[in-house]
Each structure stands twice: as C-alpha cells, then as structure tokens.
PDB file of C-alpha atoms in Angstrom:
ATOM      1  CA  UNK A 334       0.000   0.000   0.000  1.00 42.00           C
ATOM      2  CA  UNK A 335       2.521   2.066   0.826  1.00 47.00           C
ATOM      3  CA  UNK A 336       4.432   2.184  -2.378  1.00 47.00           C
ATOM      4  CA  UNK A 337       1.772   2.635  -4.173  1.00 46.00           C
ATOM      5  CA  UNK A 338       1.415   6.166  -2.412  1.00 52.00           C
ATOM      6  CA  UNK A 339       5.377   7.068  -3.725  1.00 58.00           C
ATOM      7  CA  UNK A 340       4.887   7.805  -7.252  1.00 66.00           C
ATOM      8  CA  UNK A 341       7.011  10.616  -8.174  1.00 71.00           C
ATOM      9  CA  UNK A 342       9.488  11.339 -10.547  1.00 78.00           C
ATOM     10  CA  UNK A 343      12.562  11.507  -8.437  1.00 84.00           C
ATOM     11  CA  UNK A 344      11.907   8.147  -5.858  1.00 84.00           C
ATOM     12  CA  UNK A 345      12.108   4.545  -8.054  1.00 85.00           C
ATOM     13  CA  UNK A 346       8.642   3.062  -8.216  1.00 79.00           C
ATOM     14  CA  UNK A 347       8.260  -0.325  -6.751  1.00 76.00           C
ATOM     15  CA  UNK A 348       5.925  -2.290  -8.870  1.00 79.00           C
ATOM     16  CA  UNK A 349       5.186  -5.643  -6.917  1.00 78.00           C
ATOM     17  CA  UNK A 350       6.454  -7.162  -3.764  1.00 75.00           C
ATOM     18  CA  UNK A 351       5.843 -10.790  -2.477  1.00 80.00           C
ATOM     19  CA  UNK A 352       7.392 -14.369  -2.713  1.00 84.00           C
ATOM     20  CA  UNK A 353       7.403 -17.143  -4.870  1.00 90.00           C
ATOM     21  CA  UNK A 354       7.911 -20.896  -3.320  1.00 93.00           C
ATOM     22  CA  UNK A 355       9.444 -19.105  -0.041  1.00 89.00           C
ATOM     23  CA  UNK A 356      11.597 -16.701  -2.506  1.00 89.00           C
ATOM     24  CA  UNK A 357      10.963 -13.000  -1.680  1.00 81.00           C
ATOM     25  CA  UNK A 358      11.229 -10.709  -4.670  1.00 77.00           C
ATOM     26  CA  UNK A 359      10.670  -6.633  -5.362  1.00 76.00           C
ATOM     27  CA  UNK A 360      10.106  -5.780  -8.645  1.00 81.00           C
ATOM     28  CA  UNK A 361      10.878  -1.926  -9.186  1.00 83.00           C
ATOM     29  CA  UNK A 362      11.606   0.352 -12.156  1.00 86.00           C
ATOM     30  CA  UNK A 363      14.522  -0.497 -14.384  1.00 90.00           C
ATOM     31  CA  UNK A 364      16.630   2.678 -13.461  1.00 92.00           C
ATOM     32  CA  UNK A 365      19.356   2.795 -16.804  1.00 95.00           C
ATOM     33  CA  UNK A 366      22.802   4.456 -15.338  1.00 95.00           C
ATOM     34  CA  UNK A 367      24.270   3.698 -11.842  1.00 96.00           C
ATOM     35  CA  UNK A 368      24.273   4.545  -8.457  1.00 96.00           C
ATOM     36  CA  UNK A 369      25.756   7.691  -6.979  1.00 97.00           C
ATOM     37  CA  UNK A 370      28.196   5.491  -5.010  1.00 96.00           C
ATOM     38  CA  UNK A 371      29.996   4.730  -8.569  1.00 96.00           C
ATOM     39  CA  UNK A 372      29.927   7.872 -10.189  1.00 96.00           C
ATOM     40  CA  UNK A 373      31.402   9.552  -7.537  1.00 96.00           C
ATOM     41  CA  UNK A 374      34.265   6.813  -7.481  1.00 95.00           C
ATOM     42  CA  UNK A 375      34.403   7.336 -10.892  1.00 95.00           C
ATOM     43  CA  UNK A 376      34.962  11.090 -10.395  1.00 93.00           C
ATOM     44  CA  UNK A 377      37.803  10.550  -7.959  1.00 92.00           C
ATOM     45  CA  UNK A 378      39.302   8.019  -9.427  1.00 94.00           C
ATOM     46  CA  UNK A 379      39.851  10.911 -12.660  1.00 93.00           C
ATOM     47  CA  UNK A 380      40.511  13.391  -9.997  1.00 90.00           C
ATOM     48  CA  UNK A 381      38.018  15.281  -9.712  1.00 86.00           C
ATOM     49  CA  UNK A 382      34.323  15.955  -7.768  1.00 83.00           C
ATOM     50  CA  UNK A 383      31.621  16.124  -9.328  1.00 92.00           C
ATOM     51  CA  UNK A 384      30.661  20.123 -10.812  1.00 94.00           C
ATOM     52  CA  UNK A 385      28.410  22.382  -8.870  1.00 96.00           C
ATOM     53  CA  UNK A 386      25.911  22.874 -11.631  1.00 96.00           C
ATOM     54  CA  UNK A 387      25.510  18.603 -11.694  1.00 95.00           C
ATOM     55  CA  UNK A 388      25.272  18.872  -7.378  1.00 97.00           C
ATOM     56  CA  UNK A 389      22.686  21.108  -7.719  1.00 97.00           C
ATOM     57  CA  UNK A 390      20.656  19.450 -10.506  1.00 96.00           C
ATOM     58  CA  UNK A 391      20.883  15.949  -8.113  1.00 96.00           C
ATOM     59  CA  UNK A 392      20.562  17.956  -5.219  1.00 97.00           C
ATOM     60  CA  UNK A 393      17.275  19.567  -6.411  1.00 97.00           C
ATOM     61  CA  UNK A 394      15.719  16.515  -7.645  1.00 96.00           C
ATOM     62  CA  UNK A 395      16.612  14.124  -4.425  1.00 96.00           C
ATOM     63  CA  UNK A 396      14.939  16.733  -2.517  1.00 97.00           C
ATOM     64  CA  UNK A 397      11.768  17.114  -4.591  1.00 95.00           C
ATOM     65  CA  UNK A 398      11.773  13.404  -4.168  1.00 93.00           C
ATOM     66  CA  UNK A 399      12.065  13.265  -0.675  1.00 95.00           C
ATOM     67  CA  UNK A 400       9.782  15.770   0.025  1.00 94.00           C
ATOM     68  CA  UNK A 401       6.925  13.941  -2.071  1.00 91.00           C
ATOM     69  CA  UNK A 402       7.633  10.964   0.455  1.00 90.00           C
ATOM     70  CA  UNK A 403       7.653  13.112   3.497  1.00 92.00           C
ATOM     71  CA  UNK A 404       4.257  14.744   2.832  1.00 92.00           C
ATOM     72  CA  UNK A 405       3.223  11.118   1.804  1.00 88.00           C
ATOM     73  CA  UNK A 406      -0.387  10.880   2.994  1.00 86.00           C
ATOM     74  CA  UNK A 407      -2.899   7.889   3.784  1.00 83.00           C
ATOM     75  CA  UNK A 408      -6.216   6.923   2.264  1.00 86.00           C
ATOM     76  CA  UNK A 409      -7.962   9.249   4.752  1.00 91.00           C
ATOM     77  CA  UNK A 410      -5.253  12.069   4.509  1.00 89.00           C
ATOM     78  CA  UNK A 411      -3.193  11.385   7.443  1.00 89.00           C
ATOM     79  CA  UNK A 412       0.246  12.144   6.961  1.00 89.00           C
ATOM     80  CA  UNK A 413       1.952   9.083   6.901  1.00 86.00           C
ATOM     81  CA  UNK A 414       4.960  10.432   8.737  1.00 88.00           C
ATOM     82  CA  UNK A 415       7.612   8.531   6.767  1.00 89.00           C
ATOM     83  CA  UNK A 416      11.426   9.063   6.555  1.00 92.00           C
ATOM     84  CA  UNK A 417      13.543   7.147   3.974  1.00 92.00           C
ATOM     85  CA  UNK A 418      16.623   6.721   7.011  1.00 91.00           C
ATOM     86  CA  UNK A 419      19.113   6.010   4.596  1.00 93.00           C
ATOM     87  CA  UNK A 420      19.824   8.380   2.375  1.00 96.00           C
ATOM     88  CA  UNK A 421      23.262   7.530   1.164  1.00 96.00           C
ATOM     89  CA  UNK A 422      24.935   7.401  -2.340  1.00 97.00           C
ATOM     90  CA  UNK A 423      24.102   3.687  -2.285  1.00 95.00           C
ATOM     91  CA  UNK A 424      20.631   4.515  -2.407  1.00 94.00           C
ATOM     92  CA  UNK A 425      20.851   6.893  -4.799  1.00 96.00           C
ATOM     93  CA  UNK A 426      20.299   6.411  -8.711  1.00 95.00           C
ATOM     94  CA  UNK A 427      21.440   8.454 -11.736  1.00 96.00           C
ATOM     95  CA  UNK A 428      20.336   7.810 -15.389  1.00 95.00           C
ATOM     96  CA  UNK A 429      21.900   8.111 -17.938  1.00 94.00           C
ATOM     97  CA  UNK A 430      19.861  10.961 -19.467  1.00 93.00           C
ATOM     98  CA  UNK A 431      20.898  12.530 -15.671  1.00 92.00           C
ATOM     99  CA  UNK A 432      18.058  11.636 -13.368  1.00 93.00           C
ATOM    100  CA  UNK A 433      18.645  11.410 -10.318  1.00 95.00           C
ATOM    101  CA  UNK A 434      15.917   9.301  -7.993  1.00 95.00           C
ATOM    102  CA  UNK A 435      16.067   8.105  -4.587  1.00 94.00           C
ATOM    103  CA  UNK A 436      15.742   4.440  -4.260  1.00 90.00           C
ATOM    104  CA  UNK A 437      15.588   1.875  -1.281  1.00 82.00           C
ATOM    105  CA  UNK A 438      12.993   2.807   1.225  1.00 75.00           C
ATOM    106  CA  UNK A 439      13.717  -0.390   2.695  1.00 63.00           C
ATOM    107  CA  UNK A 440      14.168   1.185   6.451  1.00 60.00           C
ATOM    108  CA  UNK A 441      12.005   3.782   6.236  1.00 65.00           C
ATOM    109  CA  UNK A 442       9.526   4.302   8.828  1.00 64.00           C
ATOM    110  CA  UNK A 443       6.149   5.473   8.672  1.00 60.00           C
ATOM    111  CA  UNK A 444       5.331   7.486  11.887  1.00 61.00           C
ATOM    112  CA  UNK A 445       2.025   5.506  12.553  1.00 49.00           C
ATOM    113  CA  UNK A 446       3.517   2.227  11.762  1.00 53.00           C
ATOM    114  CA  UNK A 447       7.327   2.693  13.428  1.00 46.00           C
ATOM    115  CA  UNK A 448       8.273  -0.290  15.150  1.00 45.00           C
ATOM    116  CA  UNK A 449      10.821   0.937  17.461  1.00 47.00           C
ATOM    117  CA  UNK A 450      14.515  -0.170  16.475  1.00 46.00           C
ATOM    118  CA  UNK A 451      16.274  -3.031  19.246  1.00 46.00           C
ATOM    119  CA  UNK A 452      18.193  -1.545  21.707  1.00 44.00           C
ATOM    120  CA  UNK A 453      21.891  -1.266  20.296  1.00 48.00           C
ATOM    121  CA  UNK A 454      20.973  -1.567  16.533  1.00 52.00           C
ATOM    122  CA  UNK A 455      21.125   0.884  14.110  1.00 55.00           C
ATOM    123  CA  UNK A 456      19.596   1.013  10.668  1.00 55.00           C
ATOM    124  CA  UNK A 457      21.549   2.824   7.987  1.00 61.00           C
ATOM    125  CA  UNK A 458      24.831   3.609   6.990  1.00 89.00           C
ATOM    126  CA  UNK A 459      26.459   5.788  10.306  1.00 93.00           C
ATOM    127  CA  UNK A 460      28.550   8.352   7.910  1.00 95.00           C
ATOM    128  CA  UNK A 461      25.150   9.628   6.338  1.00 96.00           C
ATOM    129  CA  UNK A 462      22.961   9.783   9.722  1.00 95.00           C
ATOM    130  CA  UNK A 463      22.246  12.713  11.402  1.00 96.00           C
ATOM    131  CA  UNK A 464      23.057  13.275  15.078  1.00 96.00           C
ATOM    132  CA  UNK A 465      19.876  12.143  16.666  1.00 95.00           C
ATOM    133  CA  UNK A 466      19.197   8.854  14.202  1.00 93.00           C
ATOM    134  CA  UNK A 467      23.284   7.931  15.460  1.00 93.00           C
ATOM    135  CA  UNK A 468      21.897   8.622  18.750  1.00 93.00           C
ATOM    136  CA  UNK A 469      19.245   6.593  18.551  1.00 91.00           C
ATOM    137  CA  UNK A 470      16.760   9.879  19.056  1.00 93.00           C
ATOM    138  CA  UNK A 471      13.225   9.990  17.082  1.00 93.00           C
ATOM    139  CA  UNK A 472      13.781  10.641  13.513  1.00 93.00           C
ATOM    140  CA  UNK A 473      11.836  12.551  11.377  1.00 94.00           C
ATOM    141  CA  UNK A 474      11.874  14.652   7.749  1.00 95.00           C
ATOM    142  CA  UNK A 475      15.150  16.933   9.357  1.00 97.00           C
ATOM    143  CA  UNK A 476      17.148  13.725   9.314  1.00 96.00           C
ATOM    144  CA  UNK A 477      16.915  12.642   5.767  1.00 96.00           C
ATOM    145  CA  UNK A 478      17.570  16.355   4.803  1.00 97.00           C
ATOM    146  CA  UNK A 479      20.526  16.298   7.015  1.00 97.00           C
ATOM    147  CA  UNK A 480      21.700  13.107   5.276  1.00 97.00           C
ATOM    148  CA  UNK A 481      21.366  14.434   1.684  1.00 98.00           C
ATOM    149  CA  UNK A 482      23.728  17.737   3.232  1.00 97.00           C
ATOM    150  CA  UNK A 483      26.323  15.118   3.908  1.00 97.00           C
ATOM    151  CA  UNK A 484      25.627  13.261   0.120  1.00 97.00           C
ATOM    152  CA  UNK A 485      25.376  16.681  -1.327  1.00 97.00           C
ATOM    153  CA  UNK A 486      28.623  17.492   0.722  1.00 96.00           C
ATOM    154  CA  UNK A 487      30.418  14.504  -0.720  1.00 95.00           C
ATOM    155  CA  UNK A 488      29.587  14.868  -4.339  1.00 96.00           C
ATOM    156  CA  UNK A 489      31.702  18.692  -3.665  1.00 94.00           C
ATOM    157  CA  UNK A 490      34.523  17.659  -1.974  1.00 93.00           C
ATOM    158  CA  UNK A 491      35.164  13.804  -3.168  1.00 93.00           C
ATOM    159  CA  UNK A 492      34.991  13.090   0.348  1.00 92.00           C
ATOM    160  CA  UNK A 493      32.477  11.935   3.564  1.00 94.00           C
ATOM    161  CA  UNK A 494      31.872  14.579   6.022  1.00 95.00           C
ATOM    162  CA  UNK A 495      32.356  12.318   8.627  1.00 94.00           C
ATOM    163  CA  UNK A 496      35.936  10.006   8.183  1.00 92.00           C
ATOM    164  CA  UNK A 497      37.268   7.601  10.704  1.00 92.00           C
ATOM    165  CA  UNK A 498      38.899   4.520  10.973  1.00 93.00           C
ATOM    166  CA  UNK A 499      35.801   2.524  12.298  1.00 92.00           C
ATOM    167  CA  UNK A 500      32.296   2.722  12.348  1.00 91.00           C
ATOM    168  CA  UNK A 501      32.266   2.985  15.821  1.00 93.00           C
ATOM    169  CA  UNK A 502      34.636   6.465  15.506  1.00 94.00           C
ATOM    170  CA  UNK A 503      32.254   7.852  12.740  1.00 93.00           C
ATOM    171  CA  UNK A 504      29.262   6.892  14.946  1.00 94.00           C
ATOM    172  CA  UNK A 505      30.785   8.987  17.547  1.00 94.00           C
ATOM    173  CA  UNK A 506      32.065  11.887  15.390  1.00 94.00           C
ATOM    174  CA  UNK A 507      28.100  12.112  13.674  1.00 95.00           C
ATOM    175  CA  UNK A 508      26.934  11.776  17.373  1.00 95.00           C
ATOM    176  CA  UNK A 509      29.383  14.925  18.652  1.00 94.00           C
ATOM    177  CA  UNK A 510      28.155  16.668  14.692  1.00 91.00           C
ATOM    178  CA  UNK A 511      32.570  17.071  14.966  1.00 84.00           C
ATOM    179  CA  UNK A 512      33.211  17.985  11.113  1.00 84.00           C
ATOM    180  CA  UNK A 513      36.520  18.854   8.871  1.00 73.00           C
ATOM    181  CA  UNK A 514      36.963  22.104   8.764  1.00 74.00           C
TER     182      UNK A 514
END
C-alpha cells in the first residue's frame, strides 16, 4: 500500500512485492545508469568531484523526491509520517539521461507504523545519519535532509563529512556533529 502512495518522478517506483515458493522478490523500475556510489568513485578516481551545476541538478531533484515521500499521505489524509533513514549514495540512482531518484525505502519508517529499532541496533549507513538517528533519538523529515547535506557534501569535496577509521569512531564523530573544517 505504501508504495503505491510514492509515485514521483525523483523516488524509483516499486511495482510488486511478495514471494514465490518461499523466494521474496521486489520488482521496481529499471533505473538505466548507476548509483551515486559509482559515479562519484568514478569522479575521484579521474581526480576530480563532481561540478556544482551537476550537485545542484541531483541535489534539487533528491529533494523534490524526498519531500513527495515526506508529505506522503494515507487513504484518509493522514500524513503518513515517513522518513527514507538512509539516504546515502548507495541509495541513490542516476540515469543516464541525468536523473537522479532516490531508491531503497527499505528502512524507512512510517510514523504511525514505526516499530521501534532493538536496543543497540542501528539502521543505515552511520557516515550519512544525522546526530539524533546515530543517537538513537526519534527521527523525522530533518534527518533525511541532514543526510542528503552530507551526500550533497560529498559529491563537492570527493569526500564523507564524517571520516574515521571505524564505524564505531564515525558513529561517535556524527553523534558529537565534529566535522573537517
């Protein structure tokens, strides 16, 4: 039901969902180019972030996306509360014609629906959370924007926001919000 409600131009539609003889399977759109993750390893690889003009254009259109999801609504027009909680480059696709579309809602969490997260898990990837989702606070709309600053950030620079030699030193470096200069 709930992917039925995201149909926008900038989030990849999922078509079906189910299993077959105790197989699970998604189908979703057929997104032609790759995901953010390996363009901008591309990029560095050459030497060289991404321009500002093509940060803004992805920038813009991940955060029409998001926002469609965000004011996502129910049958009886209840907001639906939801927040993707991993917006990363991994979850991030760009056509070739230069699309950009969020993808992987797999975590997200509708507000009327959250199940609350075991104590000592987290869900996402730490070097794109924002503070309070590292900290295990409520999340909500702020966070995802927060995470596609720190995407956004990295498409600039060639580089994460927040570096360290374990996830457990990231975790605590998103945590204290300590960034680069």
């Amino acid at each position: 039901v709930l992917a039925a409600r995201l149909t926008h131009a900038n989030i990849v539609q999922i078509y079906d969902f189910g299993s077959v003889d105790g197989t699970y399977f998604i189908a979703m759109e057929w997104v032609d180019g790759v995901d953010l993750r390996c363009l901008l390893r591309t990029a560095k690889e050459r030497g060289r972030a991404l321009q500002p003009a093509e940060v803004a254009a992805i920038g813009e259109a991940l955060a029409r996306g998001l926002g469609y999801a965000h004011a996502a609504a129910g049958e009886d027009g209840t907001p639906l509360g939801l927040v993707h909680r991993d917006v990363s480059p991994h979850n991030i696709m760009i056509s070739r014609t230069g699309e950009a579309k969020v993808t992987d809602f797999g975590i997200a969490k509708a507000a009327a629906r959250a199940s609350h997260t075991a104590t000592g898990t987290i869900n996402g990837k730490v070097a794109y959370m924002a503070p309070e989702q590292a900290s295990g606070q409520p999340v909500d709309a702020r966070s995802d924007q927060f995470a596609l600053g720190l995407v956004l950030w990295e498409c600039l620079t060639g580089e994460r926001l927040f570096q360290g030699d374990s996830d457990l030193e990231i975790l605590r470096r998103v945590v204290s919000c300590a960034t680069q200069p």
